[in-house]
XYZ file of C-alpha atoms in Angstrom:
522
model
C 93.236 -68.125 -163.633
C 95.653 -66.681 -166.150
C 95.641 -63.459 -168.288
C 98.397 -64.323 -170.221
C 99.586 -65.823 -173.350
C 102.779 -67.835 -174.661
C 101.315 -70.785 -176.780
C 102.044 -71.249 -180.060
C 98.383 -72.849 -180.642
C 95.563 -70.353 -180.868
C 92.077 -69.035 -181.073
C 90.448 -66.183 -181.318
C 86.862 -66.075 -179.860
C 84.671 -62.656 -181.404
C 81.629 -60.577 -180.369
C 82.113 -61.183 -176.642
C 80.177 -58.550 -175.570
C 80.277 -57.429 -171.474
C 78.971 -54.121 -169.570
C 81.420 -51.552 -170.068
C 82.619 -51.490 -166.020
C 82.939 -55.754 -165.760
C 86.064 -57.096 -164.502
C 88.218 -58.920 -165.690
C 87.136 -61.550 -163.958
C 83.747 -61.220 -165.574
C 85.642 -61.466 -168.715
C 87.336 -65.151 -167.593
C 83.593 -66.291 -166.779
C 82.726 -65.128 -170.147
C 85.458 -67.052 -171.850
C 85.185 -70.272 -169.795
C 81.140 -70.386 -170.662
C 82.066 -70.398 -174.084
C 84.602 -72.713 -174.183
C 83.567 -75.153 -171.503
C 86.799 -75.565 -170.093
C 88.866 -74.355 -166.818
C 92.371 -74.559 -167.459
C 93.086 -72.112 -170.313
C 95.254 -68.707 -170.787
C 94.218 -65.705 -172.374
C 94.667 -62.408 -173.323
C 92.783 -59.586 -175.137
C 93.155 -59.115 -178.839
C 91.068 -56.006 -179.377
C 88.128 -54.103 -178.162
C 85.808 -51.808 -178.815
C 83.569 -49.320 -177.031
C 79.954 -49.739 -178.497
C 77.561 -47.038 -176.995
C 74.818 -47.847 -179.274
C 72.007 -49.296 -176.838
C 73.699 -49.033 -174.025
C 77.624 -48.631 -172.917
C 79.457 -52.242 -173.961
C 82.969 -53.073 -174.618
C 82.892 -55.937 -177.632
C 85.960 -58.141 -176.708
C 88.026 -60.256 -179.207
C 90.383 -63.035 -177.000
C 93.227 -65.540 -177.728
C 93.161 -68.394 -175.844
C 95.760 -71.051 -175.757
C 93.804 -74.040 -175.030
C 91.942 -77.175 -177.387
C 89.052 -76.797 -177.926
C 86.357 -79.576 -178.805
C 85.138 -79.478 -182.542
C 81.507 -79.790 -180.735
C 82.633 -76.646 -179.641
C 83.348 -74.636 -183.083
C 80.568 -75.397 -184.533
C 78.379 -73.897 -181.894
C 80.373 -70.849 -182.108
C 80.802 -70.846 -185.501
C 81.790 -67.595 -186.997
C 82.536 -66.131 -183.515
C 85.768 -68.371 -183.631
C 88.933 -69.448 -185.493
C 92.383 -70.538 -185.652
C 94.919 -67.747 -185.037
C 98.129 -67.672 -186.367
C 100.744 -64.929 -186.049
C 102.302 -63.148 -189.044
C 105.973 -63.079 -188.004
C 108.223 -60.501 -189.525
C 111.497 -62.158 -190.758
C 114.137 -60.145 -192.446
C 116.667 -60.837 -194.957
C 118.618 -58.780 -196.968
C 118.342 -60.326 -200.242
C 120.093 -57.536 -202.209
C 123.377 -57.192 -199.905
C 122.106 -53.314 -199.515
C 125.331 -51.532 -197.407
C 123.921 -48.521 -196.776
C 120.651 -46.157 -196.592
C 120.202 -42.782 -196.270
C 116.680 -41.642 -194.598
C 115.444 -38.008 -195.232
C 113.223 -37.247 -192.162
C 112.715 -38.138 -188.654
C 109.090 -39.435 -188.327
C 107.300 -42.237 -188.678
C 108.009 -43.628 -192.119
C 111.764 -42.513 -191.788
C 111.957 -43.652 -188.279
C 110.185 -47.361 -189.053
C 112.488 -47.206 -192.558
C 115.452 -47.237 -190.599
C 114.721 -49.506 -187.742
C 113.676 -52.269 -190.518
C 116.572 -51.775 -192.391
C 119.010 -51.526 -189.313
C 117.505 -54.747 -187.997
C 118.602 -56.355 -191.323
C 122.379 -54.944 -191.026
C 122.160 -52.171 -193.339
C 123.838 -49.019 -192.465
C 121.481 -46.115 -191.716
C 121.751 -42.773 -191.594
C 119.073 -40.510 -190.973
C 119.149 -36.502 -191.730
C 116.684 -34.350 -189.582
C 115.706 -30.580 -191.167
C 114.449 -29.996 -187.570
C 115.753 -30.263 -183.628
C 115.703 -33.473 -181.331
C 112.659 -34.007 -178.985
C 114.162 -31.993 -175.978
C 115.405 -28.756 -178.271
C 112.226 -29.048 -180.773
C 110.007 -28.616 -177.077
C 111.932 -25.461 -176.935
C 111.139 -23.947 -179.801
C 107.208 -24.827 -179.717
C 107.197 -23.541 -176.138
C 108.816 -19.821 -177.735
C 106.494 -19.490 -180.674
C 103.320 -20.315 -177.793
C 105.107 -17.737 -175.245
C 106.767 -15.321 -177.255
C 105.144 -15.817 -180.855
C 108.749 -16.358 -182.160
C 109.062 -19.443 -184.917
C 111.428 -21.554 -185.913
C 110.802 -22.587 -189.550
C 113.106 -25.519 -189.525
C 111.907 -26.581 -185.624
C 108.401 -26.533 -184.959
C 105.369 -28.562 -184.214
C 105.405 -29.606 -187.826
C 109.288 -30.509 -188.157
C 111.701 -32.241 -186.177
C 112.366 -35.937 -184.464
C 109.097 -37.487 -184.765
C 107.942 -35.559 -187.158
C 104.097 -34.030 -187.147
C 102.112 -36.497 -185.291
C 104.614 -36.268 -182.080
C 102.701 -33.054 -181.271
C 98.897 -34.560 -181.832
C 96.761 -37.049 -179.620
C 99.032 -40.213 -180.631
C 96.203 -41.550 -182.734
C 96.871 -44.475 -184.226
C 94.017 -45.419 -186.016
C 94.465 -46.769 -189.683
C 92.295 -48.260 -192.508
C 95.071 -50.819 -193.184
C 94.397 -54.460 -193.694
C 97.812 -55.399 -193.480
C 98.793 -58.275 -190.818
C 102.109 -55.838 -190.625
C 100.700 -53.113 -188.760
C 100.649 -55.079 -185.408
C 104.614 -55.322 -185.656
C 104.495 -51.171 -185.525
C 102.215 -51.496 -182.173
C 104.949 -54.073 -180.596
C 107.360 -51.742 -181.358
C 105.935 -49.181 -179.836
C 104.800 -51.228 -176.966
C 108.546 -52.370 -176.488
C 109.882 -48.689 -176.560
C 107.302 -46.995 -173.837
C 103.861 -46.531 -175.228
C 100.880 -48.731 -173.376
C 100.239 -51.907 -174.048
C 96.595 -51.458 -174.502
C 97.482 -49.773 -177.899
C 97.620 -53.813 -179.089
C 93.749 -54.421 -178.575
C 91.890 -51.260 -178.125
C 89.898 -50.068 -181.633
C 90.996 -46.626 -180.779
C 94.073 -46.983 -179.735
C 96.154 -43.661 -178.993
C 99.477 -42.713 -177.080
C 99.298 -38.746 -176.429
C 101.721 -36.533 -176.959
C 103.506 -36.775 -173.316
C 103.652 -39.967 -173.712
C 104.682 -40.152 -177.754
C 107.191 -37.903 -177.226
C 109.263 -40.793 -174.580
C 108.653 -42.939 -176.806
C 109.994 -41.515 -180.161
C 113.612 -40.582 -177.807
C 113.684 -44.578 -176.619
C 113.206 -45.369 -180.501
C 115.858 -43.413 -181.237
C 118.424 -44.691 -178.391
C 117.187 -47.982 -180.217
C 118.433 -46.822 -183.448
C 121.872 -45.720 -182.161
C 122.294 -48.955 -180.441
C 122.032 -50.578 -183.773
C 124.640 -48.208 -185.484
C 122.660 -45.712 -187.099
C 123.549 -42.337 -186.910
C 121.005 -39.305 -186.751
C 121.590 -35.465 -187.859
C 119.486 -33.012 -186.679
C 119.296 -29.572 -187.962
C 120.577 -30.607 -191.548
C 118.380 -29.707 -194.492
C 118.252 -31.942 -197.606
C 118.964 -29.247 -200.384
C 119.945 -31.053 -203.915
C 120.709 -33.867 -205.357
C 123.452 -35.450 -207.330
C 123.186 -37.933 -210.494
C 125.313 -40.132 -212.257
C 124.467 -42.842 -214.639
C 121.084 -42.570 -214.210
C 120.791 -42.921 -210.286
C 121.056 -40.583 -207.448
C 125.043 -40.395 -206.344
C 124.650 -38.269 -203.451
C 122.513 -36.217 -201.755
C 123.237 -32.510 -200.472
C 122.528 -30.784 -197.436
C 122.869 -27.309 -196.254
C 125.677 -28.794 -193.577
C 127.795 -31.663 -195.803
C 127.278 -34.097 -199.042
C 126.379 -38.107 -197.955
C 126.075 -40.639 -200.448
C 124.442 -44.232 -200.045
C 123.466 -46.754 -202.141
C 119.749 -46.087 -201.238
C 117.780 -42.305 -200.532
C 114.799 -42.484 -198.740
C 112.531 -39.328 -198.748
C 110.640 -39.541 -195.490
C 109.316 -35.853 -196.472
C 106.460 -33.935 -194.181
C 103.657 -32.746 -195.840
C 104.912 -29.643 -194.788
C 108.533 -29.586 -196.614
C 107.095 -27.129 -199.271
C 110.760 -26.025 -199.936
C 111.524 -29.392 -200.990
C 108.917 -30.103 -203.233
C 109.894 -27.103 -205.253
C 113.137 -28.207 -206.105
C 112.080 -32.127 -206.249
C 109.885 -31.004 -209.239
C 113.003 -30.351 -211.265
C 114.173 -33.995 -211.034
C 111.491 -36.363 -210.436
C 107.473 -36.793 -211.037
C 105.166 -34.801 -208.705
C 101.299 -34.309 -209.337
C 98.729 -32.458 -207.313
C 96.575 -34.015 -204.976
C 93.149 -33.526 -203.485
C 93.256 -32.842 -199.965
C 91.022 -30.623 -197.465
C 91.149 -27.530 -195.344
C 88.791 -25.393 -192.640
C 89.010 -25.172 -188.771
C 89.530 -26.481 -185.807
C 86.123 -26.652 -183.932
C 85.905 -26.860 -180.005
C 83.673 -27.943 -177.641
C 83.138 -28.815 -173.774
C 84.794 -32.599 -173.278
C 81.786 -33.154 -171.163
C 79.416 -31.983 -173.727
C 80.639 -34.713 -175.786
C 80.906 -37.145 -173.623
C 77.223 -36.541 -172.359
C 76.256 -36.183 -176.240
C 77.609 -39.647 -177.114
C 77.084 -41.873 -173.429
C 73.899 -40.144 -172.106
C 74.934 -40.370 -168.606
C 77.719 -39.298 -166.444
C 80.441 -41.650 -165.577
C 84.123 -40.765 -165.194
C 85.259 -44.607 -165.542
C 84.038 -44.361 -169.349
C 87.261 -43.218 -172.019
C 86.833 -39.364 -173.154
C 84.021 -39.637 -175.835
C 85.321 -39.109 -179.621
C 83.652 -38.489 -182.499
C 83.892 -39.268 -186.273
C 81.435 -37.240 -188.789
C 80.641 -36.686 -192.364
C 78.622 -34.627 -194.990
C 77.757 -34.631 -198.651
C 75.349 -33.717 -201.254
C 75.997 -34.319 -204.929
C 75.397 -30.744 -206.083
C 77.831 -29.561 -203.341
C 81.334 -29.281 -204.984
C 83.142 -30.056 -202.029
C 82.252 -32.667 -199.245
C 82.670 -31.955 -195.467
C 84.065 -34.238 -192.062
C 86.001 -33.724 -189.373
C 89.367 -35.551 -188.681
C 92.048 -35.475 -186.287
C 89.680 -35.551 -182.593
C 91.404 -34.283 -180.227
C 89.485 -35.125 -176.938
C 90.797 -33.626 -173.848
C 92.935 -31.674 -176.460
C 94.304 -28.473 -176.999
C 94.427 -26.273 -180.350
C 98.202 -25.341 -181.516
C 100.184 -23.550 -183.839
C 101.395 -25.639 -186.547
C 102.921 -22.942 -188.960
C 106.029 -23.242 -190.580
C 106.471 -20.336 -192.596
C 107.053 -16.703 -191.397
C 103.531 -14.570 -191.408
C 101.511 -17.606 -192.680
C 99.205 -19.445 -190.088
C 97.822 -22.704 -189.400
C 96.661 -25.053 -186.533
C 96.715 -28.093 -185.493
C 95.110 -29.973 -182.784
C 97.063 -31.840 -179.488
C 95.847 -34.628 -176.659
C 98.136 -35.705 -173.583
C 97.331 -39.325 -173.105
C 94.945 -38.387 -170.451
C 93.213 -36.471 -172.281
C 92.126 -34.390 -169.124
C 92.027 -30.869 -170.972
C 88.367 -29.263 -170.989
C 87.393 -28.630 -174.727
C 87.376 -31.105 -177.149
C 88.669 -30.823 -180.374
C 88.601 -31.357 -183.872
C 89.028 -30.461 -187.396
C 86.038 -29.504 -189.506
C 87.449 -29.360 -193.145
C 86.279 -29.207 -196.782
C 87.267 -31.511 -199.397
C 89.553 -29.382 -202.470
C 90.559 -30.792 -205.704
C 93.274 -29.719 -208.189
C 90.365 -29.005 -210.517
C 89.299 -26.123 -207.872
C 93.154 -24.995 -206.714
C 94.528 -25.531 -210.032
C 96.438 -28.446 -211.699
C 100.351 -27.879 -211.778
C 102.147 -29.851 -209.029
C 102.475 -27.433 -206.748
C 99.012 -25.370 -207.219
C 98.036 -27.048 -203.600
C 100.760 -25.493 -202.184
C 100.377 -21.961 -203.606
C 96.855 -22.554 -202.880
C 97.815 -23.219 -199.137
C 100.149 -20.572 -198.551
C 97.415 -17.691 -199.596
C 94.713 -19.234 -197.168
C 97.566 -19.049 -194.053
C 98.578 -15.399 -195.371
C 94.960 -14.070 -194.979
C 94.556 -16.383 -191.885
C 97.607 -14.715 -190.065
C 96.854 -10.968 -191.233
C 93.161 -11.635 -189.842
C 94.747 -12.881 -186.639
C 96.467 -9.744 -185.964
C 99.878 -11.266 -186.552
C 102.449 -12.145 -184.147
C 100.648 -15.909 -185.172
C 97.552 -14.798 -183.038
C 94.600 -17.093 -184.239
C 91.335 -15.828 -185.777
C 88.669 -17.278 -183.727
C 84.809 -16.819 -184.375
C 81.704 -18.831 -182.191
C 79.901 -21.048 -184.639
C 76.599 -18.958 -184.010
C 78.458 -15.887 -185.658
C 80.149 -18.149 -188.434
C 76.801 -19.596 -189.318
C 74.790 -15.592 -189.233
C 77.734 -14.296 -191.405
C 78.854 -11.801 -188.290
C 81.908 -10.811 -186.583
C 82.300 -12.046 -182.816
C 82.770 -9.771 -180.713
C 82.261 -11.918 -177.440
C 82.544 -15.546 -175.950
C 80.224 -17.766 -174.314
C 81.190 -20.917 -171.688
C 83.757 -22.174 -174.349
C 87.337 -20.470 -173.765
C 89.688 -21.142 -176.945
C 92.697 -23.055 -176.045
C 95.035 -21.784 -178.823
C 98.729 -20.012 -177.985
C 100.153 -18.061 -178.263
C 97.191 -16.021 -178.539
C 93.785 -15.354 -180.416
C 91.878 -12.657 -181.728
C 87.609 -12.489 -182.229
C 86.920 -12.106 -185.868
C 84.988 -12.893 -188.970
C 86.251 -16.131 -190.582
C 83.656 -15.942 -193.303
C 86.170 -13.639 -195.047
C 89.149 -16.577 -195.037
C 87.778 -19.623 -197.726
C 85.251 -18.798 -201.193
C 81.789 -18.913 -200.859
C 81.472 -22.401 -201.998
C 83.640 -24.337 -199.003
C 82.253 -21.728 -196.609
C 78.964 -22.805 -197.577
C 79.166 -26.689 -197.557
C 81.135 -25.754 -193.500
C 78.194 -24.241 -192.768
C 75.553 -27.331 -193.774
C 77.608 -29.617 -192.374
C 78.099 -28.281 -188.845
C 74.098 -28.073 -188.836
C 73.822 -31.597 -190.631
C 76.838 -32.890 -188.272
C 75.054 -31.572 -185.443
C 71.912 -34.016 -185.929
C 74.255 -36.761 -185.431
C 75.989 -35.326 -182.201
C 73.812 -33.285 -180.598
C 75.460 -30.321 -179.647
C 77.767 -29.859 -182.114
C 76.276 -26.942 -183.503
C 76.288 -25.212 -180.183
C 76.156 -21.476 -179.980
C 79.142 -20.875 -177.784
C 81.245 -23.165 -180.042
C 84.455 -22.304 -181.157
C 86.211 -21.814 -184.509
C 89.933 -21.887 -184.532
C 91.178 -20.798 -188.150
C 93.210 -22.134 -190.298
C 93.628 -26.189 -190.738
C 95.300 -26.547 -193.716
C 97.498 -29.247 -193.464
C 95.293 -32.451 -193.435
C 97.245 -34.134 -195.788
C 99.837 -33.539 -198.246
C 98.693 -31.612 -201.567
C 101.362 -33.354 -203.504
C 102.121 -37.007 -204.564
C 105.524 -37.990 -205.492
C 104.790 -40.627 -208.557
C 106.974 -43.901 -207.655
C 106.465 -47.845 -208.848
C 107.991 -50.524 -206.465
C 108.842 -47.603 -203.772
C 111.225 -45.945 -205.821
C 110.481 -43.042 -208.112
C 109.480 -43.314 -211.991
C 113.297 -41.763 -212.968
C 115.677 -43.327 -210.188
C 115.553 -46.867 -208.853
C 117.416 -45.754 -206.137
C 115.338 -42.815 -204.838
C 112.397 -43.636 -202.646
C 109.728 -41.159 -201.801
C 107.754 -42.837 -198.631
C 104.725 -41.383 -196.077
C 102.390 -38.874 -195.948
C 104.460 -35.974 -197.311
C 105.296 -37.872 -200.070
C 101.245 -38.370 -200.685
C 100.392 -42.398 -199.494
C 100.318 -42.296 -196.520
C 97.401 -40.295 -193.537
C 98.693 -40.578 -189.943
C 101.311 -42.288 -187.596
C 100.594 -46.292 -187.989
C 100.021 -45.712 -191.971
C 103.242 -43.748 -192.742
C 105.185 -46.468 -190.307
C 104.033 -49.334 -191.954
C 104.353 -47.608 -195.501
C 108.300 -46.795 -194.106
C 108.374 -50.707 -193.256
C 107.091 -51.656 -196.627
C 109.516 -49.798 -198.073
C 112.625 -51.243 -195.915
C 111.606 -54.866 -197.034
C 111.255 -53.969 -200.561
C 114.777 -52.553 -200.393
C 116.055 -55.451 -199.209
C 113.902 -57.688 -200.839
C 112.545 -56.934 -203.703
């Protein structure tokens, strides 16, 4: 009997569905029923946890062995052919050298690609390595003292290093498996290759993003941390060098790996290139018991069974906004995510154990440029007056306003908790969040934590707890570009989620990829 895999002829084998505590020895039987054979090697491809009638895992395998055409026709969409999309690299346009603004996961993947293909890399850093950037986060929790430049939103790894790892995407593309193997091959678990919710934690993402960096040295690229991108230079009609608040580098290609955070940088981008406003969404961070939502969405008791998640909508046409939440957090923590003196906002954190006692999530409201206003940067200004009135209600010293949903929803200051204790540093402070957001999103929060709570019972519990502000979903600005490079400079390339197409850690690497191979490439 053997679990693994090294054949270069395979199938894959679909909707093999077992009990969610079977071995994997059950899960050999299963195969070897199917396929009426003995001698074959396998290994998982991906899996799911279905917990619709009943608690099942729903398997997808490669096996390297022949099977009889008798065989595929019995099974007949339930198997195929597999073959692997290999990733070969060649650099097509003799590229020399690359500079890479920012240090997470498009910049990171950007580099790596390009490195891989011999191109020289550097990459510039506004914020602090792993070690120093766990510092700084561990001061503003302790001692409510922030680093603008080094926080939970900047530095090496960039934003999702301090989150639950989730690495969940919408993506189609074959590429996206190369991201997990590199992952896989710098620390993070290997079940991240099959499972349909596959996540690292931040413990664990944190290793990870330090052994992708060794990585990057090893290959000859150079990193520099604490060095802000401040200007640009031009000369016949591309970008000659690029200026930081430390020296002047020049390249033959400028990637902008920008956080959807670099506010400062978007301001003086939109002297030199294309920017537009963006819709995005903002609200809360809502928290409830982990075993509340685990009992919600199993209906029994089991600690062999992964922490329960959760995924929920809301709409009505004559709503102007729409509602959902985003960004679970199970086993998680609430965190400060600020990067701007006196202006607040959270952001939610798993370990990959996920062993913490609240869930939770983010419950935010849909916003268009036609409701914050329609020059580049109105999502930004927009932003920036929500955190202001979300740090004053906190009491300052980036304190958290916190409210129970049972307040929120009767329009009343809390003035008490129930059995959920908020998990927020440094600190928190009972309040009224009605008086943070306009009527209209606080109204369409409101319907859909009852509406969200006939899906998952219990979501609309009394004791419930709302964490104010989430603002930072996704960027409120998109950088216009064509081919990965912007509308005015072939040799400027605006990649990720800060740069507006990209939402999370496998979509901004793989956009980062995309953009290496067009660079050498295309």
């Amino acid at each position: 009997m053997n679990y693994n895999i090294n054949g270069d002829n395979l199938i894959i084998l679909r909707n093999i569905k077992l009990p969610f505590d079977a071995s994997k020895e059950d899960l050999f039987k299963k195969v070897k029923n199917l396929i009426k054979k003995d001698d074959f090697s396998y290994s998982i491809y991906k899996r799911s946890l279905d917990a619709r009638d009943g608690i099942f895992y729903v398997y997808q395998v490669l096996v390297d062995t022949d099977v009889s055409p008798q065989i595929f026709n019995k099974l007949k969409n339930n198997i195929s052919y597999y073959n692997e999309e290999k990733l070969i690299l060649y650099n097509k346009n003799k590229v020399k050298s690359a500079l890479v603004v920012g240090a997470g996961p498009a910049g990171l993947f950007c580099a790596y690609t390009l490195l891989m293909a011999g191109v020289g890399v550097k990459i510039i850093e506004r914020g602090d390595d792993i070690d120093t950037r766990m510092e700084k986060i561990k001061n503003l929790m302790e001692n409510s003292i922030l680093d603008e430049n080094s926080n939970i939103s900047f530095g090496e790894g960039g934003a999702g290093t301090f989150s639950d790892g989730k690495l969940t995407s919408r993506s189609k593309d074959k590429r996206s498996r190369k991201i997990f193997e590199i992952l896989v091959d710098h620390g993070a678990p290997s079940d991240i290759l099959y499972d349909a919710m596959p996540h690292i934690g931040t413990d664990v993402l944190r290793k990870v993003i330090k052994n992708i960096r060794k990585s990057i040295l090893k290959m000859g690229g150079e990193f520099y941390f604490r060095t802000k991108f401040i200007d640009l230079k031009f000369e016949d009609g591309k970008v000659k060098s690029l200026i930081t608040d430390k020296k002047e580098f020049e390249a033959c290609q400028y990637i902008l790996a920008l956080g959807n955070s670099s506010r400062d940088t978007f301001s003086f981008l939109n002297k030199y290139i294309s920017l537009e406003a963006k819709p995005f969404a903002l609200g809360f961070r809502i928290e409830h018991l982990q075993s509340d939502i685990n009992f919600s969405q199993y209906k029994i008791k089991n600690e062999s069974l992964p922490q329960a998640s959760y995924a929920l909508t809301y709409s009505k046409k004559e709503n102007p906004h729409s509602a959902y939440t985003f960004c679970m957090c199970p086993g998680g923590y609430v965190v400060p995510s600020s990067t701007e003196k006196n202006r607040l906002c959270v952001n939610g954190m798993s370990e990959h154990k996920r062993n913490g006692i609240n869930a939770n999530s983010a419950l935010v409201c849909t916003v268009s440029p036609d409701f914050y206003g329609n020059s580049p940067l109105g999502g930004i200004d927009f932003q920036r007056k929500i955190e202001e009135r979300a740090f004053i209600l906190g009491g300052g010293k980036y304190f958290a306003p916190v409210q129970k949903v049972c307040d929120f929803l009767a329009d009343k200051e809390s003035t008490s908790l129930g059995k959920i204790i908020p998990t927020y540093k440094p600190g928190y402070k009972l309040t009224s969040l009605n008086d943070i957001y306009s009527p209209s999103i606080n109204k369409v929060l409101k319907e859909a934590i009852l509406s969200m709570d006939k899906k998952l019972h219990g979501f609309a519990n009394n004791d419930a707890i709302l964490t104010g502000v989430e603002t930072r979903t996704s960027s409120p600005v998109r950088i216009l570009r064509k081919d990965y490079h912007t509308l005015e400079y072939n040799n400027l390339r605006p990649i990720g989620e800060g740069a507006g197409f990209a939402g999370g850690i496998v979509s901004s690497a793989l956009d980062g990829l995309k953009c290496a191979i067009e660079i050498l490439e295309g």
